[in-house]
Short mmCIF file of C-alpha atoms in Angstrom, two decimals:
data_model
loop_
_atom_site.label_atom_id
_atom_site.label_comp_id
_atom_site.label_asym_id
_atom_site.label_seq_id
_atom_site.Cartn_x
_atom_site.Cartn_y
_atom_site.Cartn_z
CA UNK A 25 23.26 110.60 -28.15
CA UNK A 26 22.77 107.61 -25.55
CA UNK A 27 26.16 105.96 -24.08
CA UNK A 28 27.84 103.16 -25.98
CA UNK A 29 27.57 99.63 -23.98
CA UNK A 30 30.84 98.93 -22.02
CA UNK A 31 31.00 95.53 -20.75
CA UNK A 32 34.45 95.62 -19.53
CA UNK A 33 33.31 97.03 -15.81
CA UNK A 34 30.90 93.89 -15.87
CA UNK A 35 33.74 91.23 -16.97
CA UNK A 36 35.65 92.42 -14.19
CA UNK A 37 33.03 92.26 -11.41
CA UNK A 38 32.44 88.41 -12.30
CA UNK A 39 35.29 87.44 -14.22
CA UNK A 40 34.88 83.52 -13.92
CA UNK A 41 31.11 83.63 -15.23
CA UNK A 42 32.56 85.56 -18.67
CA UNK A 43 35.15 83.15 -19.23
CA UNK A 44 33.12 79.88 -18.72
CA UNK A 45 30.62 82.09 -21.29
CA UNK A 46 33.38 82.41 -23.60
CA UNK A 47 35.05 79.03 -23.14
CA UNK A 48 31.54 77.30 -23.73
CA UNK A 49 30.88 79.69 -27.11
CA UNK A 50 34.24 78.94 -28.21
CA UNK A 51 33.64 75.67 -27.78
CA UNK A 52 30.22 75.46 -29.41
CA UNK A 53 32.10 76.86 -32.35
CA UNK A 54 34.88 74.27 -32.47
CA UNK A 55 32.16 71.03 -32.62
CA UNK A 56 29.95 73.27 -35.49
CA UNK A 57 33.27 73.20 -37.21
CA UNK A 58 34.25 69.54 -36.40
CA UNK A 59 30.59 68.77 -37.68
CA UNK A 60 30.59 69.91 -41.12
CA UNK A 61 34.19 68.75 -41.69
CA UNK A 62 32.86 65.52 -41.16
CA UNK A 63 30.70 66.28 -43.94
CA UNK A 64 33.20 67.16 -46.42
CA UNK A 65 34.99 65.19 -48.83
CA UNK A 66 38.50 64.83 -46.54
CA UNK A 67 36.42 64.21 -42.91
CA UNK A 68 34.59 61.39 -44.45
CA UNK A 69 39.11 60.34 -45.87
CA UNK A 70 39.68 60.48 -42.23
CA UNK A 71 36.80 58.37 -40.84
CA UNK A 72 37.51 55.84 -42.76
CA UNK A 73 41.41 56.05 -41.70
CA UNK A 74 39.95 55.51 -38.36
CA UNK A 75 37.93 52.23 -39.56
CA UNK A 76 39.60 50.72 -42.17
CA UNK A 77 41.41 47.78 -40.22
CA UNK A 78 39.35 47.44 -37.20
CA UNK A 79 38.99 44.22 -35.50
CA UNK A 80 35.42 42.65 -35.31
CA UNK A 81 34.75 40.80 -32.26
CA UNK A 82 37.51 38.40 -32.99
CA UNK A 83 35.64 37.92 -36.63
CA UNK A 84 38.47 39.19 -38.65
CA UNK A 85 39.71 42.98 -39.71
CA UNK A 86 37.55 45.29 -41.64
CA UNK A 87 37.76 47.14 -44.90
CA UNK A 88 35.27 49.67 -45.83
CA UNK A 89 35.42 51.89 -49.08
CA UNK A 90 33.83 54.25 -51.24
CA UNK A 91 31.95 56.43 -47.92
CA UNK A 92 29.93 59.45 -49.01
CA UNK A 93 26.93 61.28 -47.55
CA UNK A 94 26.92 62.83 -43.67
CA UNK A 95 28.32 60.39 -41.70
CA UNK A 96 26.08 61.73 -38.85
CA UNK A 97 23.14 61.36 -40.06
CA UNK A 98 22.85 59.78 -43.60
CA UNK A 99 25.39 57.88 -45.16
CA UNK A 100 26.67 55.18 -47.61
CA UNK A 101 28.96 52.88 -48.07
CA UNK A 102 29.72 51.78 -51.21
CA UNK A 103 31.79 47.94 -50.56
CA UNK A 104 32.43 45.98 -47.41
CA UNK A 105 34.56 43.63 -47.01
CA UNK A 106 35.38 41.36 -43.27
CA UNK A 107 38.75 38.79 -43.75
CA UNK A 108 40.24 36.29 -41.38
CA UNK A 109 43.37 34.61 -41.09
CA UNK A 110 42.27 32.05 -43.95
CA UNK A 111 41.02 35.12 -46.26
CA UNK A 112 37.85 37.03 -46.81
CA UNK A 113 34.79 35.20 -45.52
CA UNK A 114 31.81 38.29 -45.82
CA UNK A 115 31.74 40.93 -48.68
CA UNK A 116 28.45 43.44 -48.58
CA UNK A 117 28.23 46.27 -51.23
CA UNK A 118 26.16 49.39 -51.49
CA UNK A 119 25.70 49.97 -47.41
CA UNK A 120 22.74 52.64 -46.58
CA UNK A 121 22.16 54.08 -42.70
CA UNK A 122 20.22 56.37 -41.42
CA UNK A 123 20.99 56.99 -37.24
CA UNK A 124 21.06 59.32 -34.51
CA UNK A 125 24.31 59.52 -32.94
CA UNK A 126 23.53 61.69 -30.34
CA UNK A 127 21.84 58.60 -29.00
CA UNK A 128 25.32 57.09 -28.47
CA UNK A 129 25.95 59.60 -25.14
CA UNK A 130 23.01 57.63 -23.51
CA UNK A 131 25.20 54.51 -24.11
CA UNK A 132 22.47 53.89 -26.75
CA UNK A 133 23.13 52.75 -30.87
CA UNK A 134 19.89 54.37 -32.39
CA UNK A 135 19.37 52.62 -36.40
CA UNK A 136 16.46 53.86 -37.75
CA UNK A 137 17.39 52.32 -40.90
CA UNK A 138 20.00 50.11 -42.10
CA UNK A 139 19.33 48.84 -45.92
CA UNK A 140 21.52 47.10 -47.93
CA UNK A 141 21.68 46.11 -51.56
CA UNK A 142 23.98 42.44 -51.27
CA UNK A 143 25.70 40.24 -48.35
CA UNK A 144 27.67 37.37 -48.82
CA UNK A 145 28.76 34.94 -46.87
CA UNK A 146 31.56 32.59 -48.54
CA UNK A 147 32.29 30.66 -45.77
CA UNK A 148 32.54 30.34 -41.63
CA UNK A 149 34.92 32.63 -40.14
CA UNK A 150 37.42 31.60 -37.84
CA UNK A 151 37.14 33.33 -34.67
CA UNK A 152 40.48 34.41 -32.75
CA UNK A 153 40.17 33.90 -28.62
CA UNK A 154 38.95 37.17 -27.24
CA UNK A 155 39.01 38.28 -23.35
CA UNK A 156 35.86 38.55 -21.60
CA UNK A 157 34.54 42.35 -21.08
CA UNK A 158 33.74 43.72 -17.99
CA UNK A 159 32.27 46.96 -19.78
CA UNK A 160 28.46 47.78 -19.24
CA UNK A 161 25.88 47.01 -21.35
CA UNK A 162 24.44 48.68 -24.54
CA UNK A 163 20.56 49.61 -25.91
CA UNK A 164 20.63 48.56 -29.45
CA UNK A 165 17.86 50.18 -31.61
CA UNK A 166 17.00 48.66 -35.09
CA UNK A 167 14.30 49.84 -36.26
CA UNK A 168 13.99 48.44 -39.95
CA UNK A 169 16.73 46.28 -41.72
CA UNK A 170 16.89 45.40 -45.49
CA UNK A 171 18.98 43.13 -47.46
CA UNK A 172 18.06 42.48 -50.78
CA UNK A 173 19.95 39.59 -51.27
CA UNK A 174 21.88 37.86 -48.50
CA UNK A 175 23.68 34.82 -50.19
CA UNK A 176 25.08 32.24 -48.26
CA UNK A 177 27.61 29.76 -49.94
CA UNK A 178 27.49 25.86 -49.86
CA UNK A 179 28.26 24.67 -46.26
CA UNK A 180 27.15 28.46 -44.10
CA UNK A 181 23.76 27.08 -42.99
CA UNK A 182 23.35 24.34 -45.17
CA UNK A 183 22.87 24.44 -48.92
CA UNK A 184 23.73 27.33 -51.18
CA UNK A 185 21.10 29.78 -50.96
CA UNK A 186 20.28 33.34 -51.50
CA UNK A 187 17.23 35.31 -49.80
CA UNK A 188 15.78 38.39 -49.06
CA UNK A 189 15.58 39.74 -45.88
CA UNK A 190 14.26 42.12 -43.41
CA UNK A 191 13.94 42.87 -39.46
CA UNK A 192 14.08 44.93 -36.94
CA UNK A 193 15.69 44.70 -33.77
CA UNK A 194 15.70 46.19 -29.76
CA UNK A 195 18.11 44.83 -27.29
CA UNK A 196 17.82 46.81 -23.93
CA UNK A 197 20.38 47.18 -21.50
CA UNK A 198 18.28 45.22 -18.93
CA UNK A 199 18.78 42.35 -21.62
CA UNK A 200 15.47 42.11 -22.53
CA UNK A 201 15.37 41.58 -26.56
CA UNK A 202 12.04 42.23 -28.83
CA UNK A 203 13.30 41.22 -32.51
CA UNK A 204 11.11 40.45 -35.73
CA UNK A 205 12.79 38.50 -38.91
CA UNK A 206 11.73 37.93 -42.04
CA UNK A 207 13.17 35.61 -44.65
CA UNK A 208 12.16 35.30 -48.39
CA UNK A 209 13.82 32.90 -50.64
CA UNK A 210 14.83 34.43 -54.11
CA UNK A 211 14.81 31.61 -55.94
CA UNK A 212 12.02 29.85 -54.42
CA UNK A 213 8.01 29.24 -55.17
CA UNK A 214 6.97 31.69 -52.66
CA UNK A 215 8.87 30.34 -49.66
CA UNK A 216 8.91 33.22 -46.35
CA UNK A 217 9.70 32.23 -42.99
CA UNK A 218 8.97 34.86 -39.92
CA UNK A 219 9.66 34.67 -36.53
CA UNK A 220 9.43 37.00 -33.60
CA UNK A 221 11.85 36.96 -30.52
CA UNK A 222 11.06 37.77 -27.19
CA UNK A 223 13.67 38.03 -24.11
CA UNK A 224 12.35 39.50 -20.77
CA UNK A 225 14.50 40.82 -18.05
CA UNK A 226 14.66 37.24 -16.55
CA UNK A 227 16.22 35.69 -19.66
CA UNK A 228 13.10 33.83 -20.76
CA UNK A 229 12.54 33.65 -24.45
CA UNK A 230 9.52 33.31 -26.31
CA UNK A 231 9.86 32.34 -29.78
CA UNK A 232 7.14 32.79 -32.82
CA UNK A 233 7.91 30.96 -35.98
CA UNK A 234 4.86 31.27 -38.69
CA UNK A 235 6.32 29.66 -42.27
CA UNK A 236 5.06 28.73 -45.97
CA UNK A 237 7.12 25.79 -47.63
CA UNK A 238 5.46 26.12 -50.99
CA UNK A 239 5.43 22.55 -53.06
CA UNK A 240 8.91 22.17 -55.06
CA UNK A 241 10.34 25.35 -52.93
CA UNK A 242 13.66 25.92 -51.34
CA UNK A 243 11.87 24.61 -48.07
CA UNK A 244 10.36 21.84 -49.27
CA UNK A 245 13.78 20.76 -50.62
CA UNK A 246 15.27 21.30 -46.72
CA UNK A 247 12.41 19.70 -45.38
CA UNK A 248 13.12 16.85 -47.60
CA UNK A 249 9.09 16.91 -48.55
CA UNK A 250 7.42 14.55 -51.13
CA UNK A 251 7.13 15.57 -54.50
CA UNK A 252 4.24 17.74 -54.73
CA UNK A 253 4.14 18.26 -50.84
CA UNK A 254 3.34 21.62 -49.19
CA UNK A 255 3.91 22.57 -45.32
CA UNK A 256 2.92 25.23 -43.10
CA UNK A 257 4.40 26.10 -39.92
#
């Protein structure tokens, strides 16, 4: 009958190499843990603990609820809501991403998909004075953006108005930007507007704007056209 294994004379001819080993498993162990308690019912309580009030850029505080799904992977959030000192000013409902946050330890947010089913926009925040940031710059990665209806209320951007939209969206850290937009009018005769941004390294943009103002459309109406008038852009 062969000799059991004894690794005790090997642990204590390199001690240090079997502890890192162990400290490293254990450790592996802990974030496999961490990661599906995320998953669960009370992780997904506790990250939204951690975001429920947050400041936005000066924009107001945040208020997120109804979160379910993987929050590292593929989630949802059910309403949104972003209020200043004068009230709420953005409510969004039925929030959909799909990202890599593994991404984020290359300083890098990676959206491969961010859809959602309403945005609006009652009014123009008030922003609060913010200092300036000293802290290094960010890679943004967007790669497809939905909003079924984004409504904006009298006085936003003009008129009331509700549209569809879609983008996506890549802001490097060298600055350079590469960003596609698409705008669809849901009340409107067939109105779309898309443009294309460009941003090299040297802060030069190039802009592409291709558009359809149908005859007796929402752009035809902000172009102030003649009755019966068409444009194209």
């Amino acid at each position: 009958m062969p000799d059991r294994f004894n690794p005790l004379p090997i642990m204590r001819r390199r001690p240090i190499v079997w502890a890192t080993a162990l400290f490293v498993c254990g450790l592996i162990a802990v974030l496999f843990a961490v990661r599906l308690w995320l998953s669960t019912e009370s992780g997904r309580d506790f990250i939204v603990s951690q975001i429920d009030g947050r400041e936005v850029a000066g924009y107001g505080r945040l208020s997120v609820r109804k979160l379910e799904g993987d929050p590292l992977s593929e989630f949802s959030i059910g309403e949104i809501e972003i209020r200043d000192a004068s009230g709420v000013w953005l409510t969004a409902e039925a929030l959909s991403v799909t990202w890599s946050p593994a991404a984020l330890l290359s300083r890098t947010v990676d959206l491969q998909s961010v859809a959602l089913k309403d945005v609006s926009i009652l009014r123009r925040p008030v922003r609060a004075p913010r200092p300036d940031s000293d802290s290094k710059p960010w890679e943004v990665r967007l790669s497809d953006a939905q909003i079924k209806r984004l409504y904006l209320a009298q006085g936003v951007a003009g008129p009331e108005s509700a549209s569809a939209i879609s983008a996506r969206f890549l802001n490097e850290r060298s600055g350079s930007i590469d960003a596609h937009l698409r705008i669809e009018p849901l009340d409107g005769a067939g109105d779309r507007i898309e443009a294309t941004i460009l941003r090299d390294r040297s802060a030069a943009f190039d802009l592409k704007v291709d558009g359809y103002a149908p005859a007796g459309g929402v752009f035809a109406h902000l172009l102030q056209l003649q009755d019966g008038a068409s444009a194209i852009v």
